[in-house]
PDB file of C-alpha atoms in Angstrom:
ATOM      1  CA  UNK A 173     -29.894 -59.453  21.717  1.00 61.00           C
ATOM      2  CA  UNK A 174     -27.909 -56.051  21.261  1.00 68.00           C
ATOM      3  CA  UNK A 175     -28.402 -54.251  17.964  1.00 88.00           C
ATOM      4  CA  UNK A 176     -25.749 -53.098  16.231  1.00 92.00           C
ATOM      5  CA  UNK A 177     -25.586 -51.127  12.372  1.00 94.00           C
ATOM      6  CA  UNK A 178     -22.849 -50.541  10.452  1.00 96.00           C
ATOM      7  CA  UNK A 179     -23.252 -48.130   7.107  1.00 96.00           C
ATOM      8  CA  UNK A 180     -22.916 -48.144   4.382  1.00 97.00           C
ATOM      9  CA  UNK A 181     -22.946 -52.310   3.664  1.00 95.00           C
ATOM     10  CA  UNK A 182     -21.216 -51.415   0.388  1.00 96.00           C
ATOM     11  CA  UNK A 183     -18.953 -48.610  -0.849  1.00 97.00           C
ATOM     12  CA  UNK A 184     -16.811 -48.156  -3.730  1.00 97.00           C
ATOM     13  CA  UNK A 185     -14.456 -45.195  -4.177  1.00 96.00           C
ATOM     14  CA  UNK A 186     -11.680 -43.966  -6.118  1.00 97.00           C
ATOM     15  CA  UNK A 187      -8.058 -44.509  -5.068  1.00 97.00           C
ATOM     16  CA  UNK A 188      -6.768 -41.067  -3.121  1.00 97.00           C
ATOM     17  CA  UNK A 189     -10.222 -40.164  -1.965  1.00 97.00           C
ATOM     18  CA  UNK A 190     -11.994 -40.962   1.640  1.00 97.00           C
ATOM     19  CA  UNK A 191     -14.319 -43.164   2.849  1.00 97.00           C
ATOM     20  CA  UNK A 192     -16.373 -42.631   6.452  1.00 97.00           C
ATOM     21  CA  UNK A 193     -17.860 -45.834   8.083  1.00 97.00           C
ATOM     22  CA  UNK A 194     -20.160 -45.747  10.815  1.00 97.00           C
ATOM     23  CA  UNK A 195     -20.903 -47.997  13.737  1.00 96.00           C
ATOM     24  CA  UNK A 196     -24.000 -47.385  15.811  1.00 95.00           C
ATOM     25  CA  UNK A 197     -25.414 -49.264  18.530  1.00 92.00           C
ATOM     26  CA  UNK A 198     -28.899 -49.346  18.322  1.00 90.00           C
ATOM     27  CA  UNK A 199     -30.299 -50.345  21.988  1.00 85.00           C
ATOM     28  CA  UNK A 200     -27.839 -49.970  24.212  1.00 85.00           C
ATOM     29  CA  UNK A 201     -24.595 -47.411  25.060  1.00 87.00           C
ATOM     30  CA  UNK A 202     -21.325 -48.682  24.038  1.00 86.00           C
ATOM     31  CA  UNK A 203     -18.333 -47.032  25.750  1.00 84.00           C
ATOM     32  CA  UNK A 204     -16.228 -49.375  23.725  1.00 88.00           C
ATOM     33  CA  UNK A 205     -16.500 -50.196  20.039  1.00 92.00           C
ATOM     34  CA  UNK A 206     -13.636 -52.204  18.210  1.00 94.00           C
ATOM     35  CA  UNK A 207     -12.879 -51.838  14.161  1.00 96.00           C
ATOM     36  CA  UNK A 208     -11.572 -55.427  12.073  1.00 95.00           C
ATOM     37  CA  UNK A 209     -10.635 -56.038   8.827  1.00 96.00           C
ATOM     38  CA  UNK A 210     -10.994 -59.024   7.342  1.00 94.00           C
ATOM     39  CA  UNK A 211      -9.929 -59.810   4.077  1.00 93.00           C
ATOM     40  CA  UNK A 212     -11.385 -63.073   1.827  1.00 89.00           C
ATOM     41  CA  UNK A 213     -10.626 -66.414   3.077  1.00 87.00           C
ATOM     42  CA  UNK A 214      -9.273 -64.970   6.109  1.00 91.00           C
ATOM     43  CA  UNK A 215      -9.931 -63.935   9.569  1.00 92.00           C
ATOM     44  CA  UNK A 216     -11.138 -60.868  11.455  1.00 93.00           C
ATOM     45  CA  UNK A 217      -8.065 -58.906  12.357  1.00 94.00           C
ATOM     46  CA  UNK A 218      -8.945 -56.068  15.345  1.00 93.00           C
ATOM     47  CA  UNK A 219      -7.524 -52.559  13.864  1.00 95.00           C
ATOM     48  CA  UNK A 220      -8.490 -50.676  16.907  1.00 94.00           C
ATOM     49  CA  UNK A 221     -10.360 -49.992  20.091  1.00 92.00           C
ATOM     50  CA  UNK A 222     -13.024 -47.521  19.716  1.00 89.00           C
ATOM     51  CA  UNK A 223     -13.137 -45.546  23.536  1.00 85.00           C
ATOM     52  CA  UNK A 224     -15.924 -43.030  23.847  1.00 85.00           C
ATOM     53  CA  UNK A 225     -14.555 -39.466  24.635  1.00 84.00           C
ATOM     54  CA  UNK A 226     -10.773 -40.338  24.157  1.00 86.00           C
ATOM     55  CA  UNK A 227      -8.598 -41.732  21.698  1.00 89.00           C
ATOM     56  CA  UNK A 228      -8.486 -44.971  19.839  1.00 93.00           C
ATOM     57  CA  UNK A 229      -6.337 -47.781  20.566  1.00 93.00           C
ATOM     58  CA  UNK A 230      -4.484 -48.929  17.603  1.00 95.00           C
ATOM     59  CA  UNK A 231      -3.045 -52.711  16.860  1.00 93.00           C
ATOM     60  CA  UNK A 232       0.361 -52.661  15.896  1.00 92.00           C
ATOM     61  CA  UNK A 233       0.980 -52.400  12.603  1.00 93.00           C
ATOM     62  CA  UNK A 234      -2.417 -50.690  11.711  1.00 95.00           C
ATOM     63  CA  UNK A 235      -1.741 -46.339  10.907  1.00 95.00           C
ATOM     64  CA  UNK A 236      -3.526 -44.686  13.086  1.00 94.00           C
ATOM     65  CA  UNK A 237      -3.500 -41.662  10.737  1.00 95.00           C
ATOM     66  CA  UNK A 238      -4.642 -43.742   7.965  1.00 96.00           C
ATOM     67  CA  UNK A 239      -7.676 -45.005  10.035  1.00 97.00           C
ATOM     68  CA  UNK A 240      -9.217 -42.047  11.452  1.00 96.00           C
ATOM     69  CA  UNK A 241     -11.536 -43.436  14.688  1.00 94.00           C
ATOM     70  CA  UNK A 242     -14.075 -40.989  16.030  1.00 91.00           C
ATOM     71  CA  UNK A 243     -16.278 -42.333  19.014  1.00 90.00           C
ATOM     72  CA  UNK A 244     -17.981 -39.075  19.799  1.00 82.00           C
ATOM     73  CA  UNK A 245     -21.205 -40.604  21.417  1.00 89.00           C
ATOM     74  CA  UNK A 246     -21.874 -43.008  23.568  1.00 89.00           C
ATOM     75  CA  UNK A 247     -23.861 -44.777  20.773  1.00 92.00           C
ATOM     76  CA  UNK A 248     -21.582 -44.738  17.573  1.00 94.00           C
ATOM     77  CA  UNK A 249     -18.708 -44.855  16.453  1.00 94.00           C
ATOM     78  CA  UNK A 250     -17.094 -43.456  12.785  1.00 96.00           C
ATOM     79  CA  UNK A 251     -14.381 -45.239  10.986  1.00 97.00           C
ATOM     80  CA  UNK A 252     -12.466 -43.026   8.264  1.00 97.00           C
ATOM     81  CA  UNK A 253     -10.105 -44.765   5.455  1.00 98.00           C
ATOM     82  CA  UNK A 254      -7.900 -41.579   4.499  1.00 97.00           C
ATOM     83  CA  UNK A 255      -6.671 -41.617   1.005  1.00 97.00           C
ATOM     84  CA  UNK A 256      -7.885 -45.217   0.319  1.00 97.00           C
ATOM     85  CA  UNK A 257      -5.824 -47.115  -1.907  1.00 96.00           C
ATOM     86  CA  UNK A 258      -6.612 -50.809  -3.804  1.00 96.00           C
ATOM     87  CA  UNK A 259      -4.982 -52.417  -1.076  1.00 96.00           C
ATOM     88  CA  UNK A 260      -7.463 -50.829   1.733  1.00 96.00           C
ATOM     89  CA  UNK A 261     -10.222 -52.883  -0.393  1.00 96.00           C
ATOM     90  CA  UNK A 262     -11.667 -55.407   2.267  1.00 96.00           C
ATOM     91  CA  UNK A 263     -14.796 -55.995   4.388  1.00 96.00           C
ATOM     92  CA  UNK A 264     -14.659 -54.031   7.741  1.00 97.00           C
ATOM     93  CA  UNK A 265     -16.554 -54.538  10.767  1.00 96.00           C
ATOM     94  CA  UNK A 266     -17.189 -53.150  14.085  1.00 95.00           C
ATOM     95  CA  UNK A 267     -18.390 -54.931  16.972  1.00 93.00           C
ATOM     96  CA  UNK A 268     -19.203 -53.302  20.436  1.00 90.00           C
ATOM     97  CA  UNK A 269     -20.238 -55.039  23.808  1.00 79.00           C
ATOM     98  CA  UNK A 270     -23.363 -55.433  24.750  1.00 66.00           C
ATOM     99  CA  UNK A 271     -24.400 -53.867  28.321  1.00 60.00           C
ATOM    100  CA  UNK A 272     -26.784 -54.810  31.002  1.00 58.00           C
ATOM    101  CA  UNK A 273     -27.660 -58.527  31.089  1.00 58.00           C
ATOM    102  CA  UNK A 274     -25.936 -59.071  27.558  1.00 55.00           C
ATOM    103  CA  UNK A 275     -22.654 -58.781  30.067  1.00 60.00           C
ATOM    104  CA  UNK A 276     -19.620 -59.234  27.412  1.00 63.00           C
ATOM    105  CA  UNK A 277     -21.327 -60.540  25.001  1.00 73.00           C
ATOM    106  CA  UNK A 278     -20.183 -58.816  21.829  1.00 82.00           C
ATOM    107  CA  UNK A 279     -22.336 -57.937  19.179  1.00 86.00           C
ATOM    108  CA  UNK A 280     -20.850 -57.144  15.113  1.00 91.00           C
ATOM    109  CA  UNK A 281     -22.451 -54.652  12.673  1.00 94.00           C
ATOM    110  CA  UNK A 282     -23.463 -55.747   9.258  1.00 94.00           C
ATOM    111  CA  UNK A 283     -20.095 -55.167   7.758  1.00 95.00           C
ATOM    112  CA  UNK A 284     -18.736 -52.863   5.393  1.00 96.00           C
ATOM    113  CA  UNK A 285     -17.282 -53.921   1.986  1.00 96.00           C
ATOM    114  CA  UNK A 286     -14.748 -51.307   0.722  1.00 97.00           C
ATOM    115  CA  UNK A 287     -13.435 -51.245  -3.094  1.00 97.00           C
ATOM    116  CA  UNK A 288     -10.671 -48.998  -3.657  1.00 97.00           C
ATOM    117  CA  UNK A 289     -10.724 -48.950  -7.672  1.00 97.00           C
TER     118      UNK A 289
ATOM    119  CA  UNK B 262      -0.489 -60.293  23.679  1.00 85.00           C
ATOM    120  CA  UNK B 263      -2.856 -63.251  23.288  1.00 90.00           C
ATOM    121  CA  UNK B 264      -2.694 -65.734  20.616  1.00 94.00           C
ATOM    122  CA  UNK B 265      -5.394 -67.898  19.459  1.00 96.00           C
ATOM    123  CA  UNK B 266      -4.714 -71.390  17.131  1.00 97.00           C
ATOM    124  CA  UNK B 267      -7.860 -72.968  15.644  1.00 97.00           C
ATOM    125  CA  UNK B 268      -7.501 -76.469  13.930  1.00 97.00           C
ATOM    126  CA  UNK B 269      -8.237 -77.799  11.491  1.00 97.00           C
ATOM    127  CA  UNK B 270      -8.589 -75.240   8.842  1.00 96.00           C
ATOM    128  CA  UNK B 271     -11.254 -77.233   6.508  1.00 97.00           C
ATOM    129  CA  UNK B 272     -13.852 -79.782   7.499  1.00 97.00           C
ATOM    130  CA  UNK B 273     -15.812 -81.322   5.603  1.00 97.00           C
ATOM    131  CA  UNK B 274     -18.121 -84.775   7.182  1.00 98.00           C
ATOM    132  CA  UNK B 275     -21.353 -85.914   6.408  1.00 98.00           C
ATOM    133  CA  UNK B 276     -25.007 -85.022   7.237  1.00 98.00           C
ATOM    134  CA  UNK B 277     -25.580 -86.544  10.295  1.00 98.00           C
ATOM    135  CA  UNK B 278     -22.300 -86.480  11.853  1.00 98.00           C
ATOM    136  CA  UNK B 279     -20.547 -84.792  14.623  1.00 98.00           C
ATOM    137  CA  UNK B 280     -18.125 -82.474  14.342  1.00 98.00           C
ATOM    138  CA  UNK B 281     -15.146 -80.771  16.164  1.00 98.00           C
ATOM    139  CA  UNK B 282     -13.598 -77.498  16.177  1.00 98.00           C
ATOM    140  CA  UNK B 283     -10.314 -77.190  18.700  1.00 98.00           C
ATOM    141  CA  UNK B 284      -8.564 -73.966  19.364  1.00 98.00           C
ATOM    142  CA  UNK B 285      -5.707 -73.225  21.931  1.00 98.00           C
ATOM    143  CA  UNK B 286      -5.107 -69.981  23.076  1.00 97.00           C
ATOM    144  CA  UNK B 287      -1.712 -68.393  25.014  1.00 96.00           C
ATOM    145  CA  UNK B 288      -3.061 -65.529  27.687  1.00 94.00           C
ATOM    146  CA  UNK B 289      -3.793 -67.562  30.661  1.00 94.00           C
ATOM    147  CA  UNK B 290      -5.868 -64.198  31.915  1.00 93.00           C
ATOM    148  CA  UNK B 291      -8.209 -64.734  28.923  1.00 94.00           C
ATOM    149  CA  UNK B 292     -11.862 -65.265  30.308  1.00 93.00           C
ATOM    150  CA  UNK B 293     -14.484 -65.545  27.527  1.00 91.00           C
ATOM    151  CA  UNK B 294     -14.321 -67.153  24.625  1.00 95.00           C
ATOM    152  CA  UNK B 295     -17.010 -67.405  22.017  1.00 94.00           C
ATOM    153  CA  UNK B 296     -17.605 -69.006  18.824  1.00 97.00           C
ATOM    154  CA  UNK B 297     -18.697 -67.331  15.644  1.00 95.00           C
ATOM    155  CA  UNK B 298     -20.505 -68.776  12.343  1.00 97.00           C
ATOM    156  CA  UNK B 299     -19.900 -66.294   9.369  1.00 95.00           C
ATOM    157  CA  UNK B 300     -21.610 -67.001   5.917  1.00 92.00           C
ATOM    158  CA  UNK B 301     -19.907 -65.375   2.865  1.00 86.00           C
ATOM    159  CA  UNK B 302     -20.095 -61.746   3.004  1.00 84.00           C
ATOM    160  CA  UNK B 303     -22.181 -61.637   6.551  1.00 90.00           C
ATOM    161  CA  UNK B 304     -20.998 -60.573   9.557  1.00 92.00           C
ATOM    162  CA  UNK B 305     -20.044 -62.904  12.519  1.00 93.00           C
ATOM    163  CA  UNK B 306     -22.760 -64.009  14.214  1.00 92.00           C
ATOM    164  CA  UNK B 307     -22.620 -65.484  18.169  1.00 91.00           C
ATOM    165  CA  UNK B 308     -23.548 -69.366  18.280  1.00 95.00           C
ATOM    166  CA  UNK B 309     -22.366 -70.550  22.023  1.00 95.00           C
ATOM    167  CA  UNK B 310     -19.711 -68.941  24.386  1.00 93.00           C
ATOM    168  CA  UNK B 311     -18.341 -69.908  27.551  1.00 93.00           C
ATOM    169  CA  UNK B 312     -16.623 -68.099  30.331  1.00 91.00           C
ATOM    170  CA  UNK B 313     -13.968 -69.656  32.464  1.00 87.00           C
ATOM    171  CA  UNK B 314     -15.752 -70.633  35.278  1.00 86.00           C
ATOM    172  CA  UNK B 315     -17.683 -73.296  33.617  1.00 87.00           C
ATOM    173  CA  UNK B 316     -15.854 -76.245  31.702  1.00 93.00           C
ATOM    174  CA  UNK B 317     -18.847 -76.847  29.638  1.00 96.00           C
ATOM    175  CA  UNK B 318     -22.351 -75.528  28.068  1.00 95.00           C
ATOM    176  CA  UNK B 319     -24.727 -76.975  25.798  1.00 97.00           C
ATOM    177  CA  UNK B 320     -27.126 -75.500  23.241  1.00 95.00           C
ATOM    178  CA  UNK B 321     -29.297 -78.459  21.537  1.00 96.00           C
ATOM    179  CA  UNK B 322     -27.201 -79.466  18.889  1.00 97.00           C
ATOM    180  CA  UNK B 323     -23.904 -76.966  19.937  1.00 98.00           C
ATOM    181  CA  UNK B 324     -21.661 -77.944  22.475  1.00 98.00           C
ATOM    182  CA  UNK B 325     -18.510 -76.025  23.942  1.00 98.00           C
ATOM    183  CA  UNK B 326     -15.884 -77.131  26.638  1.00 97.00           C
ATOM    184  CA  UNK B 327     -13.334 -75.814  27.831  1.00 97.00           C
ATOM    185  CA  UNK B 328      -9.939 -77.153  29.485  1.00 96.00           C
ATOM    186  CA  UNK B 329      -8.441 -73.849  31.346  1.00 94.00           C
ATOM    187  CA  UNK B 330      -5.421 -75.585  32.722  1.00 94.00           C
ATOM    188  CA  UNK B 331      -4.425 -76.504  29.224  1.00 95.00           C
ATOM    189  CA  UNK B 332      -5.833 -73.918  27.457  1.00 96.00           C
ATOM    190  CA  UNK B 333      -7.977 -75.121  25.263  1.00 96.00           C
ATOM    191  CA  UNK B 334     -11.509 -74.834  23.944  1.00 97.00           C
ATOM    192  CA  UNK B 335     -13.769 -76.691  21.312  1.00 98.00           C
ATOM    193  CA  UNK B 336     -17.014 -76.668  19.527  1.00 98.00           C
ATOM    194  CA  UNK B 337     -18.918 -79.718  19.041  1.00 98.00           C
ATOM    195  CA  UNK B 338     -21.728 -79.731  16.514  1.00 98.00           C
ATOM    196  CA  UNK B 339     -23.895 -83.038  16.802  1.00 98.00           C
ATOM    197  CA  UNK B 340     -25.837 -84.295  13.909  1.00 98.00           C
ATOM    198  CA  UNK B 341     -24.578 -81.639  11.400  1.00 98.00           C
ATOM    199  CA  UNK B 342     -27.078 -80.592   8.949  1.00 97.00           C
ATOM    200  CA  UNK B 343     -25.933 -78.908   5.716  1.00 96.00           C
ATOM    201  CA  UNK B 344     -27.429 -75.600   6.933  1.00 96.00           C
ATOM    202  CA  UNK B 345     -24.200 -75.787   8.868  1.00 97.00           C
ATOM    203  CA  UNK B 346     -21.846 -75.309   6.210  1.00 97.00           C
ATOM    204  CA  UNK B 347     -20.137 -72.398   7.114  1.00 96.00           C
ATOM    205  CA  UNK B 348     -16.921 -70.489   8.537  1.00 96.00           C
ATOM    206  CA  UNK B 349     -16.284 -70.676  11.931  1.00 97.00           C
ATOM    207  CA  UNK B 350     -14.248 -68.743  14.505  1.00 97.00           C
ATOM    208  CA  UNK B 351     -12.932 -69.170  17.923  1.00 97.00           C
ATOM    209  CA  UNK B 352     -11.885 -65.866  19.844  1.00 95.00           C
ATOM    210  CA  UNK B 353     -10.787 -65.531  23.132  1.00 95.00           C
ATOM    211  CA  UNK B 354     -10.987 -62.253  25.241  1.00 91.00           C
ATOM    212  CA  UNK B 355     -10.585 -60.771  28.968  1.00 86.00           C
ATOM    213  CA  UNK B 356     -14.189 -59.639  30.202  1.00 73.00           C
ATOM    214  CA  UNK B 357     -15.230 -59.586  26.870  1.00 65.00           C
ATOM    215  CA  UNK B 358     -12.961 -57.015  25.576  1.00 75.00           C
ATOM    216  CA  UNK B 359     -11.230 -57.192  22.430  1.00 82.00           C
ATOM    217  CA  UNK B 360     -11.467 -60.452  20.615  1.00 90.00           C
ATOM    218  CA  UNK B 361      -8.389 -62.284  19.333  1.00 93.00           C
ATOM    219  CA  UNK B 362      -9.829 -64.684  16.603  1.00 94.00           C
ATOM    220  CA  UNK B 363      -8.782 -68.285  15.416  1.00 96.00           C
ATOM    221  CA  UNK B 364      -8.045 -68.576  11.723  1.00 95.00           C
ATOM    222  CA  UNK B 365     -11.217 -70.139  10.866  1.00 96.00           C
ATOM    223  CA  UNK B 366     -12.411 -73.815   9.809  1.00 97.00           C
ATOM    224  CA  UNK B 367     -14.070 -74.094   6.512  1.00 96.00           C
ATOM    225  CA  UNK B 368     -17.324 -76.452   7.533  1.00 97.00           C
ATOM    226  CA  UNK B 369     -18.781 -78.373   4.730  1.00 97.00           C
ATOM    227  CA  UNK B 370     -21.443 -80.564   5.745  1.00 97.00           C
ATOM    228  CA  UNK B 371     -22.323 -82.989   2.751  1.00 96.00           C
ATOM    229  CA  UNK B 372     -25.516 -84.068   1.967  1.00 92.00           C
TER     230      UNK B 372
END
């Protein structure tokens, strides 16, 4: 199936400071990616919809100048957690939809874990 | 916006026994709806889907079906083996764009 990479895996940073995330598709050209959080025991929440070229979509409730989306190529996608605070701390994952015969089949990154400390 | 319910929220049978997931979702225009198994700190990964033109589809031990007039959808996993132990998610989507999840079921398969 459809390859897609997420880095880093793991990141810890200091409260106030910024944190980049990337989302790549390794195979195939993803005009769409889409960002979720997910914090423990619970489940993936979507942030945002990645669109290549334009701007994101934001979910209610998510700030969309907290969040910084970039989806400058057709083939990755950059998440960016503006001054991060203990609360941002969760896993975050991008997923992106597969293209030819994969159809909408939706593939997810590796995940990143993000400690604000 | 679409809504997704997934019951029950922990499982637990024993090796060798079926069992069932059941989620509900809201947006009759919903069209795809996979399942998900997620180990602790690992992302999601794709074990059946189904799209609304079938009402069922089969994988060895993975089953899905799919009631579109009540708008339902389950996962049946026959002669669970602890490997199985694991989170897993329902989502439901329009031609496979964004995913609304379930909650998640807590699968514990006991040996």
């Amino acid at each position: 199936g459809a390859v897609v990479s997420q880095h880093p895996s793991w990141v810890i940073c200091k409260s106030g400071t910024s944190v980049k995330i990337e989302c790549r598709s390794l195979d195939f050209q993803a005009t769409t990616m889409f960002w979720y959080r997910q914090f423990p025991k619970q489940s993936l929440m979507l942030m945002a919809t990645s669109n290549e070229g334009s701007k994101a979509t934001y979910e209610q409730g998510v700030e969309k100048d907290k969040f910084l989306i970039n989806h400058a190529s057709l083939t990755l996608s950059t998440l960016t957690v503006t001054s991060a605070h203990p609360e941002d701390s969760s896993f975050y994952i991008c997923s992106a939809r597969g293209g030819g015969s994969s159809g909408n089949t939706i593939y997810f990154g590796e995940g990143s874990w993000l400690t604000v400390v | 916006g679409e809504n997704v319910e997934q019951h029950p929220s922990t499982l637990s049978v024993q090796e060798g026994d079926s069992a069932v997931i059941k989620c509900t979702y809201s947006d009759s225009a919903s069209n795809y709806f996979p399942w998900y198994k997620q180990e602790l700190g690992k992302r999601p990964q794709l074990i059946i889907d189904i799209r609304s033109n079938v009402g069922e589809k089969k994988d060895q031990r993975i089953a899905v079906t799919l009631n579109k007039t009540a708008k339902h959808f389950s996962l049946h996993i026959t002669e669970t083996q602890p490997e199985d132990s694991a989170v897993y998610f329902c989502a439901a989507s329009q031609g496979g764009n964004k995913l609304v999840f379930g909650a998640g079921t807590i699968l514990r398969v006991k040996s």
